[in-house]
GROMACS .gro file of C-alpha atoms in nm:
model
  385
    1UNK     CA    1  -0.002   0.008   0.018
    2UNK     CA    2   0.124   0.380  -0.070
    3UNK     CA    3   0.133   0.528   0.281
    4UNK     CA    4  -0.014   0.880   0.374
    5UNK     CA    5   0.153   1.188   0.221
    6UNK     CA    6   0.405   1.334   0.524
    7UNK     CA    7   0.512   0.982   0.608
    8UNK     CA    8   0.870   0.957   0.685
    9UNK     CA    9   1.133   0.695   0.657
   10UNK     CA   10   1.508   0.696   0.794
   11UNK     CA   11   1.805   0.603   0.569
   12UNK     CA   12   1.642   0.398   0.290
   13UNK     CA   13   1.305   0.328   0.133
   14UNK     CA   14   1.160  -0.012   0.117
   15UNK     CA   15   1.216  -0.150  -0.219
   16UNK     CA   16   0.811  -0.144  -0.326
   17UNK     CA   17   0.842   0.256  -0.281
   18UNK     CA   18   1.195   0.282  -0.464
   19UNK     CA   19   0.999   0.124  -0.773
   20UNK     CA   20   0.689   0.323  -0.736
   21UNK     CA   21   0.908   0.628  -0.713
   22UNK     CA   22   1.116   0.527  -1.039
   23UNK     CA   23   0.813   0.509  -1.204
   24UNK     CA   24   0.700   0.855  -1.127
   25UNK     CA   25   0.388   0.762  -0.875
   26UNK     CA   26   0.512   0.906  -0.582
   27UNK     CA   27   0.798   1.162  -0.492
   28UNK     CA   28   0.997   1.179  -0.178
   29UNK     CA   29   1.158   1.483  -0.021
   30UNK     CA   30   1.493   1.416   0.127
   31UNK     CA   31   1.674   1.620   0.421
   32UNK     CA   32   1.903   1.548   0.684
   33UNK     CA   33   1.806   1.581   1.085
   34UNK     CA   34   2.062   1.639   1.348
   35UNK     CA   35   2.026   1.777   1.725
   36UNK     CA   36   2.198   2.093   1.843
   37UNK     CA   37   2.398   1.957   2.092
   38UNK     CA   38   2.665   2.228   2.110
   39UNK     CA   39   3.057   2.209   2.086
   40UNK     CA   40   3.331   2.176   2.369
   41UNK     CA   41   3.661   2.352   2.290
   42UNK     CA   42   3.983   2.473   2.531
   43UNK     CA   43   3.920   2.807   2.325
   44UNK     CA   44   3.632   2.977   2.499
   45UNK     CA   45   3.539   3.128   2.152
   46UNK     CA   46   3.471   2.832   2.007
   47UNK     CA   47   3.232   2.694   2.259
   48UNK     CA   48   2.871   2.638   2.186
   49UNK     CA   49   2.597   2.546   2.425
   50UNK     CA   50   2.378   2.299   2.255
   51UNK     CA   51   1.973   2.372   2.305
   52UNK     CA   52   1.880   2.025   2.202
   53UNK     CA   53   1.641   2.126   1.903
   54UNK     CA   54   1.616   1.922   1.601
   55UNK     CA   55   1.809   2.071   1.287
   56UNK     CA   56   1.644   2.025   0.954
   57UNK     CA   57   1.882   2.090   0.670
   58UNK     CA   58   1.915   1.987   0.305
   59UNK     CA   59   2.199   1.946   0.080
   60UNK     CA   60   2.404   2.276   0.060
   61UNK     CA   61   2.788   2.359  -0.048
   62UNK     CA   62   2.996   2.213   0.243
   63UNK     CA   63   3.167   2.546   0.329
   64UNK     CA   64   2.796   2.698   0.410
   65UNK     CA   65   2.712   2.721   0.772
   66UNK     CA   66   2.429   2.533   0.915
   67UNK     CA   67   2.221   2.743   1.172
   68UNK     CA   68   1.987   2.622   1.449
   69UNK     CA   69   1.681   2.797   1.410
   70UNK     CA   70   1.594   2.762   1.771
   71UNK     CA   71   1.902   2.935   1.909
   72UNK     CA   72   2.118   3.039   1.637
   73UNK     CA   73   2.402   2.805   1.694
   74UNK     CA   74   2.610   2.760   1.355
   75UNK     CA   75   2.776   2.433   1.253
   76UNK     CA   76   2.995   2.310   1.000
   77UNK     CA   77   2.910   2.013   0.778
   78UNK     CA   78   3.164   1.777   0.976
   79UNK     CA   79   3.042   1.898   1.300
   80UNK     CA   80   2.723   1.711   1.228
   81UNK     CA   81   2.811   1.437   0.992
   82UNK     CA   82   2.817   1.194   1.284
   83UNK     CA   83   2.476   1.242   1.449
   84UNK     CA   84   2.282   1.331   1.136
   85UNK     CA   85   2.001   1.107   1.026
   86UNK     CA   86   1.869   1.111   0.647
   87UNK     CA   87   1.492   1.128   0.621
   88UNK     CA   88   1.297   1.063   0.330
   89UNK     CA   89   0.936   1.216   0.350
   90UNK     CA   90   0.652   1.114   0.112
   91UNK     CA   91   0.550   1.454  -0.042
   92UNK     CA   92   0.362   1.383  -0.376
   93UNK     CA   93   0.120   1.107  -0.484
   94UNK     CA   94   0.066   1.152  -0.858
   95UNK     CA   95  -0.295   1.054  -0.826
   96UNK     CA   96  -0.345   1.095  -1.218
   97UNK     CA   97  -0.082   0.868  -1.335
   98UNK     CA   98  -0.199   0.597  -1.107
   99UNK     CA   99  -0.547   0.646  -1.245
  100UNK     CA  100  -0.428   0.674  -1.613
  101UNK     CA  101  -0.189   0.384  -1.603
  102UNK     CA  102  -0.422   0.161  -1.434
  103UNK     CA  103  -0.711   0.193  -1.666
  104UNK     CA  104  -0.452   0.157  -1.950
  105UNK     CA  105  -0.363  -0.188  -1.796
  106UNK     CA  106  -0.743  -0.262  -1.760
  107UNK     CA  107  -0.747  -0.176  -2.144
  108UNK     CA  108  -0.459  -0.381  -2.234
  109UNK     CA  109  -0.660  -0.701  -2.099
  110UNK     CA  110  -0.922  -0.638  -2.372
  111UNK     CA  111  -1.177  -0.470  -2.165
  112UNK     CA  112  -1.363  -0.155  -2.302
  113UNK     CA  113  -1.341   0.135  -2.086
  114UNK     CA  114  -1.586   0.436  -2.117
  115UNK     CA  115  -1.664   0.779  -1.957
  116UNK     CA  116  -1.922   0.718  -1.677
  117UNK     CA  117  -2.014   1.104  -1.647
  118UNK     CA  118  -1.871   1.434  -1.706
  119UNK     CA  119  -1.699   1.461  -1.377
  120UNK     CA  120  -1.413   1.230  -1.488
  121UNK     CA  121  -1.533   0.881  -1.374
  122UNK     CA  122  -1.524   0.557  -1.574
  123UNK     CA  123  -1.694   0.231  -1.607
  124UNK     CA  124  -1.556  -0.082  -1.750
  125UNK     CA  125  -1.755  -0.310  -1.931
  126UNK     CA  126  -1.728  -0.702  -1.930
  127UNK     CA  127  -1.975  -0.980  -2.061
  128UNK     CA  128  -2.280  -0.747  -2.025
  129UNK     CA  129  -2.160  -0.638  -1.687
  130UNK     CA  130  -2.082  -0.240  -1.606
  131UNK     CA  131  -1.830  -0.152  -1.341
  132UNK     CA  132  -1.805   0.173  -1.195
  133UNK     CA  133  -1.412   0.232  -1.130
  134UNK     CA  134  -1.318   0.362  -0.794
  135UNK     CA  135  -0.978   0.419  -0.683
  136UNK     CA  136  -0.918   0.488  -0.322
  137UNK     CA  137  -0.629   0.731  -0.384
  138UNK     CA  138  -0.807   0.952  -0.635
  139UNK     CA  139  -1.020   1.236  -0.554
  140UNK     CA  140  -1.381   1.140  -0.634
  141UNK     CA  141  -1.713   1.217  -0.503
  142UNK     CA  142  -2.040   1.030  -0.390
  143UNK     CA  143  -2.232   1.159  -0.695
  144UNK     CA  144  -2.104   0.890  -0.924
  145UNK     CA  145  -2.119   0.617  -0.636
  146UNK     CA  146  -2.492   0.660  -0.558
  147UNK     CA  147  -2.564   0.705  -0.947
  148UNK     CA  148  -2.394   0.348  -0.997
  149UNK     CA  149  -2.611   0.221  -0.726
  150UNK     CA  150  -2.926   0.340  -0.849
  151UNK     CA  151  -2.852   0.229  -1.217
  152UNK     CA  152  -2.753  -0.098  -1.103
  153UNK     CA  153  -2.393  -0.068  -1.186
  154UNK     CA  154  -2.125  -0.293  -0.997
  155UNK     CA  155  -1.870  -0.087  -0.806
  156UNK     CA  156  -1.490  -0.184  -0.863
  157UNK     CA  157  -1.273  -0.043  -0.560
  158UNK     CA  158  -0.907  -0.055  -0.677
  159UNK     CA  159  -0.686   0.000  -0.358
  160UNK     CA  160  -0.374   0.183  -0.324
  161UNK     CA  161  -0.390   0.316   0.026
  162UNK     CA  162  -0.566   0.241   0.367
  163UNK     CA  163  -0.690   0.573   0.422
  164UNK     CA  164  -0.972   0.635   0.154
  165UNK     CA  165  -1.224   0.871   0.321
  166UNK     CA  166  -1.533   0.879   0.111
  167UNK     CA  167  -1.822   0.646   0.239
  168UNK     CA  168  -1.864   0.347   0.015
  169UNK     CA  169  -2.114   0.097  -0.011
  170UNK     CA  170  -2.008  -0.291   0.159
  171UNK     CA  171  -2.105  -0.488  -0.125
  172UNK     CA  172  -1.832  -0.389  -0.357
  173UNK     CA  173  -1.582  -0.571  -0.561
  174UNK     CA  174  -1.211  -0.519  -0.439
  175UNK     CA  175  -0.852  -0.547  -0.615
  176UNK     CA  176  -0.504  -0.426  -0.515
  177UNK     CA  177  -0.406  -0.130  -0.755
  178UNK     CA  178  -0.037  -0.216  -0.730
  179UNK     CA  179  -0.083  -0.555  -0.848
  180UNK     CA  180  -0.275  -0.460  -1.154
  181UNK     CA  181   0.017  -0.227  -1.242
  182UNK     CA  182   0.274  -0.496  -1.186
  183UNK     CA  183   0.090  -0.795  -1.341
  184UNK     CA  184  -0.193  -0.645  -1.549
  185UNK     CA  185  -0.571  -0.712  -1.531
  186UNK     CA  186  -0.587  -1.011  -1.774
  187UNK     CA  187  -0.657  -1.278  -1.465
  188UNK     CA  188  -0.876  -1.022  -1.255
  189UNK     CA  189  -1.113  -0.996  -1.545
  190UNK     CA  190  -1.196  -1.365  -1.521
  191UNK     CA  191  -1.276  -1.305  -1.167
  192UNK     CA  192  -1.536  -1.027  -1.267
  193UNK     CA  193  -1.686  -1.291  -1.486
  194UNK     CA  194  -1.703  -1.545  -1.195
  195UNK     CA  195  -1.820  -1.308  -0.908
  196UNK     CA  196  -2.175  -1.355  -0.856
  197UNK     CA  197  -2.395  -1.020  -0.875
  198UNK     CA  198  -2.491  -0.837  -0.579
  199UNK     CA  199  -2.857  -0.928  -0.604
  200UNK     CA  200  -2.769  -1.280  -0.605
  201UNK     CA  201  -2.538  -1.234  -0.307
  202UNK     CA  202  -2.826  -1.075  -0.092
  203UNK     CA  203  -3.040  -1.357  -0.209
  204UNK     CA  204  -2.805  -1.591  -0.068
  205UNK     CA  205  -2.762  -1.424   0.253
  206UNK     CA  206  -3.133  -1.461   0.319
  207UNK     CA  207  -3.124  -1.822   0.218
  208UNK     CA  208  -2.866  -1.867   0.487
  209UNK     CA  209  -3.099  -1.707   0.761
  210UNK     CA  210  -3.368  -1.969   0.604
  211UNK     CA  211  -3.140  -2.266   0.640
  212UNK     CA  212  -2.996  -2.188   0.947
  213UNK     CA  213  -3.360  -2.183   1.105
  214UNK     CA  214  -3.458  -2.505   0.967
  215UNK     CA  215  -3.141  -2.686   1.077
  216UNK     CA  216  -3.193  -2.548   1.451
  217UNK     CA  217  -3.565  -2.669   1.416
  218UNK     CA  218  -3.460  -3.039   1.274
  219UNK     CA  219  -3.232  -3.057   1.502
  220UNK     CA  220  -3.461  -3.111   1.806
  221UNK     CA  221  -3.574  -3.453   1.661
  222UNK     CA  222  -3.243  -3.559   1.521
  223UNK     CA  223  -3.021  -3.843   1.681
  224UNK     CA  224  -2.664  -3.786   1.769
  225UNK     CA  225  -2.598  -4.124   1.576
  226UNK     CA  226  -2.785  -3.995   1.250
  227UNK     CA  227  -2.568  -3.659   1.281
  228UNK     CA  228  -2.246  -3.834   1.329
  229UNK     CA  229  -2.297  -4.084   1.050
  230UNK     CA  230  -2.510  -4.011   0.749
  231UNK     CA  231  -2.539  -3.653   0.791
  232UNK     CA  232  -2.188  -3.556   0.854
  233UNK     CA  233  -2.048  -3.805   0.577
  234UNK     CA  234  -2.289  -3.623   0.338
  235UNK     CA  235  -2.175  -3.279   0.440
  236UNK     CA  236  -1.812  -3.364   0.417
  237UNK     CA  237  -1.826  -3.544   0.073
  238UNK     CA  238  -2.030  -3.294  -0.089
  239UNK     CA  239  -1.794  -3.022  -0.001
  240UNK     CA  240  -1.516  -3.209  -0.137
  241UNK     CA  241  -1.657  -3.288  -0.488
  242UNK     CA  242  -1.792  -2.942  -0.533
  243UNK     CA  243  -1.450  -2.779  -0.692
  244UNK     CA  244  -1.636  -2.535  -0.911
  245UNK     CA  245  -1.847  -2.402  -0.638
  246UNK     CA  246  -1.560  -2.379  -0.376
  247UNK     CA  247  -1.352  -2.153  -0.648
  248UNK     CA  248  -1.713  -1.946  -0.687
  249UNK     CA  249  -1.728  -1.907  -0.306
  250UNK     CA  250  -1.331  -1.856  -0.269
  251UNK     CA  251  -1.348  -1.577  -0.552
  252UNK     CA  252  -1.645  -1.418  -0.372
  253UNK     CA  253  -1.489  -1.398  -0.022
  254UNK     CA  254  -1.160  -1.310  -0.145
  255UNK     CA  255  -1.279  -1.016  -0.357
  256UNK     CA  256  -1.610  -0.895  -0.138
  257UNK     CA  257  -1.475  -0.789   0.207
  258UNK     CA  258  -1.810  -0.788   0.364
  259UNK     CA  259  -1.851  -1.170   0.287
  260UNK     CA  260  -1.522  -1.295   0.396
  261UNK     CA  261  -1.551  -1.289   0.747
  262UNK     CA  262  -1.888  -1.451   0.924
  263UNK     CA  263  -1.967  -1.334   1.280
  264UNK     CA  264  -2.031  -1.594   1.547
  265UNK     CA  265  -2.164  -1.549   1.903
  266UNK     CA  266  -1.871  -1.636   2.143
  267UNK     CA  267  -2.081  -1.668   2.481
  268UNK     CA  268  -1.930  -1.769   2.808
  269UNK     CA  269  -1.802  -1.552   3.079
  270UNK     CA  270  -1.503  -1.362   3.045
  271UNK     CA  271  -1.501  -1.400   2.650
  272UNK     CA  272  -1.594  -1.125   2.402
  273UNK     CA  273  -1.935  -1.118   2.285
  274UNK     CA  274  -1.842  -1.198   1.905
  275UNK     CA  275  -1.562  -1.343   1.704
  276UNK     CA  276  -1.534  -1.318   1.339
  277UNK     CA  277  -1.418  -1.591   1.102
  278UNK     CA  278  -1.248  -1.559   0.773
  279UNK     CA  279  -1.410  -1.817   0.599
  280UNK     CA  280  -1.133  -1.833   0.317
  281UNK     CA  281  -0.886  -1.930   0.579
  282UNK     CA  282  -1.123  -2.140   0.761
  283UNK     CA  283  -1.265  -2.337   0.465
  284UNK     CA  284  -0.871  -2.404   0.350
  285UNK     CA  285  -0.809  -2.621   0.631
  286UNK     CA  286  -1.116  -2.814   0.586
  287UNK     CA  287  -0.969  -2.988   0.279
  288UNK     CA  288  -0.640  -3.054   0.474
  289UNK     CA  289  -0.624  -3.422   0.536
  290UNK     CA  290  -0.582  -3.618   0.801
  291UNK     CA  291  -0.828  -3.504   1.046
  292UNK     CA  292  -1.021  -3.616   1.358
  293UNK     CA  293  -1.381  -3.561   1.317
  294UNK     CA  294  -1.667  -3.513   1.586
  295UNK     CA  295  -2.041  -3.458   1.522
  296UNK     CA  296  -2.254  -3.336   1.798
  297UNK     CA  297  -2.617  -3.311   1.775
  298UNK     CA  298  -2.696  -3.017   2.035
  299UNK     CA  299  -2.986  -2.807   2.063
  300UNK     CA  300  -2.941  -2.653   2.393
  301UNK     CA  301  -2.611  -2.810   2.549
  302UNK     CA  302  -2.307  -2.569   2.462
  303UNK     CA  303  -2.024  -2.690   2.238
  304UNK     CA  304  -1.770  -2.610   2.531
  305UNK     CA  305  -1.404  -2.660   2.643
  306UNK     CA  306  -1.498  -3.023   2.770
  307UNK     CA  307  -1.614  -3.102   2.401
  308UNK     CA  308  -1.272  -2.981   2.293
  309UNK     CA  309  -1.113  -3.189   2.567
  310UNK     CA  310  -1.277  -3.483   2.449
  311UNK     CA  311  -1.193  -3.447   2.081
  312UNK     CA  312  -0.830  -3.379   2.143
  313UNK     CA  313  -0.814  -3.700   2.349
  314UNK     CA  314  -0.949  -3.886   2.043
  315UNK     CA  315  -0.683  -3.693   1.853
  316UNK     CA  316  -0.401  -3.800   2.076
  317UNK     CA  317  -0.528  -4.177   2.003
  318UNK     CA  318  -0.551  -4.121   1.645
  319UNK     CA  319  -0.363  -4.373   1.467
  320UNK     CA  320  -0.362  -4.190   1.153
  321UNK     CA  321  -0.165  -3.881   1.286
  322UNK     CA  322  -0.437  -3.621   1.227
  323UNK     CA  323  -0.335  -3.251   1.259
  324UNK     CA  324  -0.691  -3.093   1.298
  325UNK     CA  325  -0.999  -3.155   1.449
  326UNK     CA  326  -1.352  -3.095   1.306
  327UNK     CA  327  -1.650  -3.057   1.511
  328UNK     CA  328  -2.017  -3.030   1.330
  329UNK     CA  329  -2.297  -2.901   1.556
  330UNK     CA  330  -2.645  -2.847   1.513
  331UNK     CA  331  -2.644  -2.566   1.781
  332UNK     CA  332  -2.525  -2.184   1.781
  333UNK     CA  333  -2.460  -2.225   2.148
  334UNK     CA  334  -2.052  -2.243   2.146
  335UNK     CA  335  -1.865  -2.115   2.429
  336UNK     CA  336  -1.507  -2.234   2.331
  337UNK     CA  337  -1.437  -1.991   2.018
  338UNK     CA  338  -1.161  -1.862   2.244
  339UNK     CA  339  -0.995  -2.228   2.190
  340UNK     CA  340  -1.034  -2.195   1.786
  341UNK     CA  341  -0.867  -1.844   1.821
  342UNK     CA  342  -0.567  -1.975   2.043
  343UNK     CA  343  -0.516  -2.283   1.825
  344UNK     CA  344  -0.494  -2.038   1.534
  345UNK     CA  345  -0.237  -1.794   1.718
  346UNK     CA  346  -0.038  -2.099   1.822
  347UNK     CA  347   0.003  -2.283   1.484
  348UNK     CA  348  -0.102  -1.982   1.225
  349UNK     CA  349  -0.364  -2.217   1.101
  350UNK     CA  350  -0.720  -2.304   1.209
  351UNK     CA  351  -0.618  -2.667   1.347
  352UNK     CA  352  -0.958  -2.674   1.547
  353UNK     CA  353  -1.281  -2.614   1.328
  354UNK     CA  354  -1.624  -2.583   1.451
  355UNK     CA  355  -1.901  -2.571   1.199
  356UNK     CA  356  -2.221  -2.456   1.428
  357UNK     CA  357  -2.568  -2.420   1.252
  358UNK     CA  358  -2.475  -2.060   1.136
  359UNK     CA  359  -2.147  -2.172   0.951
  360UNK     CA  360  -2.305  -2.502   0.832
  361UNK     CA  361  -2.575  -2.278   0.662
  362UNK     CA  362  -2.337  -2.056   0.522
  363UNK     CA  363  -2.133  -2.347   0.349
  364UNK     CA  364  -2.461  -2.511   0.249
  365UNK     CA  365  -2.576  -2.201   0.040
  366UNK     CA  366  -2.283  -2.073  -0.099
  367UNK     CA  367  -2.177  -2.443  -0.231
  368UNK     CA  368  -2.538  -2.495  -0.355
  369UNK     CA  369  -2.625  -2.821  -0.167
  370UNK     CA  370  -2.872  -2.679   0.115
  371UNK     CA  371  -3.169  -2.855  -0.008
  372UNK     CA  372  -3.018  -3.193  -0.036
  373UNK     CA  373  -2.887  -3.145   0.321
  374UNK     CA  374  -3.222  -3.066   0.474
  375UNK     CA  375  -3.377  -3.357   0.290
  376UNK     CA  376  -3.098  -3.579   0.465
  377UNK     CA  377  -3.195  -3.447   0.772
  378UNK     CA  378  -3.574  -3.510   0.705
  379UNK     CA  379  -3.489  -3.861   0.619
  380UNK     CA  380  -3.280  -3.944   0.918
  381UNK     CA  381  -3.577  -3.792   1.115
  382UNK     CA  382  -3.834  -3.995   0.948
  383UNK     CA  383  -3.651  -4.338   1.017
  384UNK     CA  384  -3.646  -4.268   1.382
  385UNK     CA  385  -3.990  -4.171   1.410
   0.00000   0.00000   0.00000
């Protein structure tokens, strides 16, 4: 990311910023800083008492004295050379060049770029979809964004910075601007093709809520044996064989930030009220084998630390050298999300995965087999009535 104007670096710049500077996208002001420490000498006329103020100066003839603006002390270059620091301060971000070169990269990929309005906004057109281009470092306003929303356009946010100030809708598509400048837009245009429309995404969110309620309701008459056998096996196998749907879901969570993290209720005394789960990371761990699996058909009983201890005990006895634990539950009462987070922090990966009713529903809907899953639940319930 490009830092804010005024950001200072001491000594040298990180290599990515050097490249951006060489390409004319950003510019740095270079100067030196020393401290007014004074000078000691046996000759009373050569002694100076320092004031401790910073002295800022730029390159100049070496015979020219450098003066402290605070106390007026004057120094020669060699008197400050041992204590000076070289500072590079970001002074200019060339927004117009960033914008133009990014549009050029998009055009080079074969996409059509059209003016959107008379204020200098643009859209790109791909397979009958239109995307308003918003760059987080370019002076824009809300008129184009509101107009795009009203007309059903998609919004494509190209990020160069982390300090964009204009309010943006949550259901937008996000790409890295620096990555586009470096690698072009050829691969990314197919991401645009494969990302579902915002209307479809909203419908899915509504469907997730409906499926979650059905799971909670049906689990009241579902036996733990059925969940541990038919239901869990069906869930795992369906996920593993749906490669296309997994790719589409990964594309969705990676480029729609609002859909990449799922909120879960933590519960339990002393715990935060909610956690957010990064679904891209979470599901990636699901496909790593081997694992130890446990299924819990709980409706009112919590999945808690005791549950974790029991499954970890199974893990220690596992002859297949499993590295992760997967718990499937038909409840949302989970009081051990802190254990999930602790495992993640300790290992750098999700070694403990819990699929409660909320996360089950998310996966079922996004991968397109919620109806089949609910039908399996009904079949298991009917066998035991």
